[in-house]
PDB file of C-alpha atoms in Angstrom:
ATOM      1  CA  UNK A   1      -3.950  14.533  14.475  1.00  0.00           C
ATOM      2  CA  UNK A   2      -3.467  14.947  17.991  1.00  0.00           C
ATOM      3  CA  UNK A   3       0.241  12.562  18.087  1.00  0.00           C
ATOM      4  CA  UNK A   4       1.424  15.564  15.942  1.00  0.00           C
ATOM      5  CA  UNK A   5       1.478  18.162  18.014  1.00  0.00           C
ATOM      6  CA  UNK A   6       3.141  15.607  20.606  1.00  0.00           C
ATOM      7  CA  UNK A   7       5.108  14.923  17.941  1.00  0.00           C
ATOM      8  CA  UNK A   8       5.989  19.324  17.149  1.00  0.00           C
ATOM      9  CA  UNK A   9       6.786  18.881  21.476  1.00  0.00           C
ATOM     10  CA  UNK A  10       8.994  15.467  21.045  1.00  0.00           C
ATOM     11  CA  UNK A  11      10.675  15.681  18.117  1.00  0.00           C
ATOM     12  CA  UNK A  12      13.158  12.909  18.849  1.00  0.00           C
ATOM     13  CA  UNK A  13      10.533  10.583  20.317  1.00  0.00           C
ATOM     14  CA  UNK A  14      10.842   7.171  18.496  1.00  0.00           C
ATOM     15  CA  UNK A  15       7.739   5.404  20.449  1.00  0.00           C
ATOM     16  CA  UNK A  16       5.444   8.841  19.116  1.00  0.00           C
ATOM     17  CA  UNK A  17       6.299   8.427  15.451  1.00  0.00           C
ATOM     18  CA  UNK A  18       5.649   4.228  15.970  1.00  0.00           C
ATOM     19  CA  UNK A  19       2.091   5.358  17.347  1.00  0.00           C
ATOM     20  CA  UNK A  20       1.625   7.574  14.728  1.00  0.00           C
ATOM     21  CA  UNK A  21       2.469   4.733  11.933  1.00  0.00           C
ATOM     22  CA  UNK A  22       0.212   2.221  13.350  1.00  0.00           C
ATOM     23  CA  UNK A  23      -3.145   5.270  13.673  1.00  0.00           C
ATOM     24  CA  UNK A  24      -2.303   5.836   9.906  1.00  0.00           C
ATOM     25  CA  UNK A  25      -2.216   2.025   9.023  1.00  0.00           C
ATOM     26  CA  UNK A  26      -5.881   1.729  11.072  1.00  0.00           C
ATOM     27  CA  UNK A  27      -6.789   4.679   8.517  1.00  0.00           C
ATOM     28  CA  UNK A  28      -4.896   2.489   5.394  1.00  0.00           C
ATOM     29  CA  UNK A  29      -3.199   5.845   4.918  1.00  0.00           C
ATOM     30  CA  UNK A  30      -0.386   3.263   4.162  1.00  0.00           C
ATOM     31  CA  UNK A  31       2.527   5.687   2.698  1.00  0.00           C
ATOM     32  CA  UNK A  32       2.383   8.051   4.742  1.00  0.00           C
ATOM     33  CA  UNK A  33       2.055   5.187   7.985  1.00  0.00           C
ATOM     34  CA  UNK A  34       5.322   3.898   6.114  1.00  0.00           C
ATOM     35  CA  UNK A  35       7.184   7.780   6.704  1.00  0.00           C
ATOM     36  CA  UNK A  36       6.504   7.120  10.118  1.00  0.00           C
ATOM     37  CA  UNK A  37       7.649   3.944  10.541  1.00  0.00           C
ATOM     38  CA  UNK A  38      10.880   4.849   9.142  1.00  0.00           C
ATOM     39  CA  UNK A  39      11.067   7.951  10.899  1.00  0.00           C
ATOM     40  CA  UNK A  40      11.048   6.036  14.363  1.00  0.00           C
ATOM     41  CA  UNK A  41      13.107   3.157  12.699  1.00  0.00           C
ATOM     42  CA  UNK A  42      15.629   6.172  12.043  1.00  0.00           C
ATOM     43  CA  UNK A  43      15.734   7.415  15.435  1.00  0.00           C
ATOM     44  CA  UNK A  44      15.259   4.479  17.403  1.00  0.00           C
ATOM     45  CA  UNK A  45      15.635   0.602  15.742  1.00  0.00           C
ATOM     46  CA  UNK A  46      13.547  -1.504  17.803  1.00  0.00           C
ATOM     47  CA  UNK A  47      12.406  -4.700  16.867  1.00  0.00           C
ATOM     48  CA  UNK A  48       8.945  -3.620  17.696  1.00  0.00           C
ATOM     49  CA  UNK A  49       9.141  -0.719  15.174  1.00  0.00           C
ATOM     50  CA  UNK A  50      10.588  -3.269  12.208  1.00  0.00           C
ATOM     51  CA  UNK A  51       7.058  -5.595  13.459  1.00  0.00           C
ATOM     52  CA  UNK A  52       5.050  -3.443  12.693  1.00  0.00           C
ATOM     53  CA  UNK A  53       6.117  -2.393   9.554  1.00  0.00           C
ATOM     54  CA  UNK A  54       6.721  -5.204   8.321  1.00  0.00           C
ATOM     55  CA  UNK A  55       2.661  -5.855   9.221  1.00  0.00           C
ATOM     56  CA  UNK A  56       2.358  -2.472   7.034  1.00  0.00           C
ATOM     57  CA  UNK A  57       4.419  -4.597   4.427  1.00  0.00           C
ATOM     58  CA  UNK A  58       2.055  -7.670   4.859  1.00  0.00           C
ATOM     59  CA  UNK A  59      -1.007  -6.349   4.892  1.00  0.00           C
ATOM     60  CA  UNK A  60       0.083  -4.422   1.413  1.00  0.00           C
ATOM     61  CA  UNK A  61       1.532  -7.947   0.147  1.00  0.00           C
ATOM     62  CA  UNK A  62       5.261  -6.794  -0.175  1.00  0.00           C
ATOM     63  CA  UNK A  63       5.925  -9.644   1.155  1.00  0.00           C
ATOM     64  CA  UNK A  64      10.127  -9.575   0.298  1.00  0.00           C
ATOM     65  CA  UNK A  65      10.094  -6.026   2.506  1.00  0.00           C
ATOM     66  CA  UNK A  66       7.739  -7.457   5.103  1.00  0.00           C
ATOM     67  CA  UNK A  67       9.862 -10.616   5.375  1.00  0.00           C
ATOM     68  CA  UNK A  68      13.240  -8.132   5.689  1.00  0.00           C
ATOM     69  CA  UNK A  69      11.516  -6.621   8.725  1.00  0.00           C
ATOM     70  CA  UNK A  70      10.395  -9.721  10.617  1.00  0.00           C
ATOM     71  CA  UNK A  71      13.859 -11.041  10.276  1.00  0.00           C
ATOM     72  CA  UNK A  72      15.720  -7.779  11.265  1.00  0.00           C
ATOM     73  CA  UNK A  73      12.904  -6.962  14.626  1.00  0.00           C
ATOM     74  CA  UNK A  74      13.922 -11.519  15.260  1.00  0.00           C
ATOM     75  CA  UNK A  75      17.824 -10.084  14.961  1.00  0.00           C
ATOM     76  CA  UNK A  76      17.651  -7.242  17.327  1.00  0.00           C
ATOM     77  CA  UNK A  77      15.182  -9.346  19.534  1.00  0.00           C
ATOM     78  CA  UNK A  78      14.937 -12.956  19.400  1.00  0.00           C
ATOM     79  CA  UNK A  79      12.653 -13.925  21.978  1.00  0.00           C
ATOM     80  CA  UNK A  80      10.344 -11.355  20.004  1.00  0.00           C
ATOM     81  CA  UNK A  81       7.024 -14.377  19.904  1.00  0.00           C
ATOM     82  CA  UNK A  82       4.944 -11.759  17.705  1.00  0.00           C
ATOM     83  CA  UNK A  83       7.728 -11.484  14.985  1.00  0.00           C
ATOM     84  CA  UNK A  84       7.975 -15.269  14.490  1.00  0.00           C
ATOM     85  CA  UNK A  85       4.197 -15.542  14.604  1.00  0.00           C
ATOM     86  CA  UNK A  86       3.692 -12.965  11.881  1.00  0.00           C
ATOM     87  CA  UNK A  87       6.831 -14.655   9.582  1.00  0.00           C
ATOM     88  CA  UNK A  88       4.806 -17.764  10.613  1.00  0.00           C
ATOM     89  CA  UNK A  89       1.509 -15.681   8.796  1.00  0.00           C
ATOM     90  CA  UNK A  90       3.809 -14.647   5.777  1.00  0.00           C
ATOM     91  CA  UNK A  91       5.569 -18.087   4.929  1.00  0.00           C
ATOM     92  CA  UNK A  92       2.069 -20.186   5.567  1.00  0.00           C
ATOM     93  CA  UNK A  93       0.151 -17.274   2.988  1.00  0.00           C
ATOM     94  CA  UNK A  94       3.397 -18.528   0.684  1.00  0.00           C
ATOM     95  CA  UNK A  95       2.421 -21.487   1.526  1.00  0.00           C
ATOM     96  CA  UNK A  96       6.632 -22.791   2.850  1.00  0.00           C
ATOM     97  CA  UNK A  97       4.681 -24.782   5.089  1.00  0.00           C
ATOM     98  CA  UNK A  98       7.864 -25.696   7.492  1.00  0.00           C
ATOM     99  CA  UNK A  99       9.273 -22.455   8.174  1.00  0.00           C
ATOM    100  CA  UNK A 100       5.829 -21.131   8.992  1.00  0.00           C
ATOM    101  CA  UNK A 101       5.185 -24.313  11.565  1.00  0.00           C
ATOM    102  CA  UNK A 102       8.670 -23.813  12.696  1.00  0.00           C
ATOM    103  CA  UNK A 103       8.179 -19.811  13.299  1.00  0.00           C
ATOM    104  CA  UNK A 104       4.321 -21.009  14.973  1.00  0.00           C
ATOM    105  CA  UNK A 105       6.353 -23.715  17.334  1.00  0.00           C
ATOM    106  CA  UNK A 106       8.966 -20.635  18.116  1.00  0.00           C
ATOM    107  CA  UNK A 107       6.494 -18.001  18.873  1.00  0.00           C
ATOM    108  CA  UNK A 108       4.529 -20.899  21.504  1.00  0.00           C
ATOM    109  CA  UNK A 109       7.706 -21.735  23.053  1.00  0.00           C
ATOM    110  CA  UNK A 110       8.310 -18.086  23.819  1.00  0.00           C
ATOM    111  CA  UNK A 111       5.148 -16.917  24.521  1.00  0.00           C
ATOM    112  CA  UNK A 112       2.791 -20.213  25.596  1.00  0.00           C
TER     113      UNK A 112
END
């Protein structure tokens, strides 16, 4: 993959190893898309890093781990409108109707 060699280059680039998680996740190479999430998680803890892994999560339905990192990226960032809309996602596919209209009122008052 070409982000590697950027990768070999940046070492200590959080954003590169994020970009590399989400190519792998297109590819559903999911475990090794999780080594990169954590990798930039490691370096760099962004909400927008602990999003989209916990869409890796999701899509994989660990939902406990995916629920962990919508509620850490809503810690660090709390005007983050995608993380409540994707907790929204998880708690309506658990069907905890509420919270997921409460996290789908959030996310539209944030982001209309």
């Amino acid at each position: 993959m070409a982000i590697d060699k950027a990768i070999v280059i940046q070492p200590e680039d959080a954003t590169l190893y994020n970009q590399k998680g989400i190519l792998l996740q297109n590819l559903k190479r999911y475990l090794q898309a999780e080594a990169a999430y954590d990798k930039a998680i490691q370096l760099s803890p962004r909400a927008s890093f602990y999003n989209n892994r916990g869409l890796l999560y999701a899509k994989q339905q660990k939902w406990e781990l995916a629920l962990a990192d919508y509620n850490q990226a809503l810690q660090l960032n709390p005007n983050d409108a995608q993380a409540y809309n994707n907790r929204g996602l998880l708690y309506a596919k658990q069907q905890k109707w509420e919270l997921a209209l409460a996290d789908y009122n959030q996310a539209l008052k944030l982001n209309p």
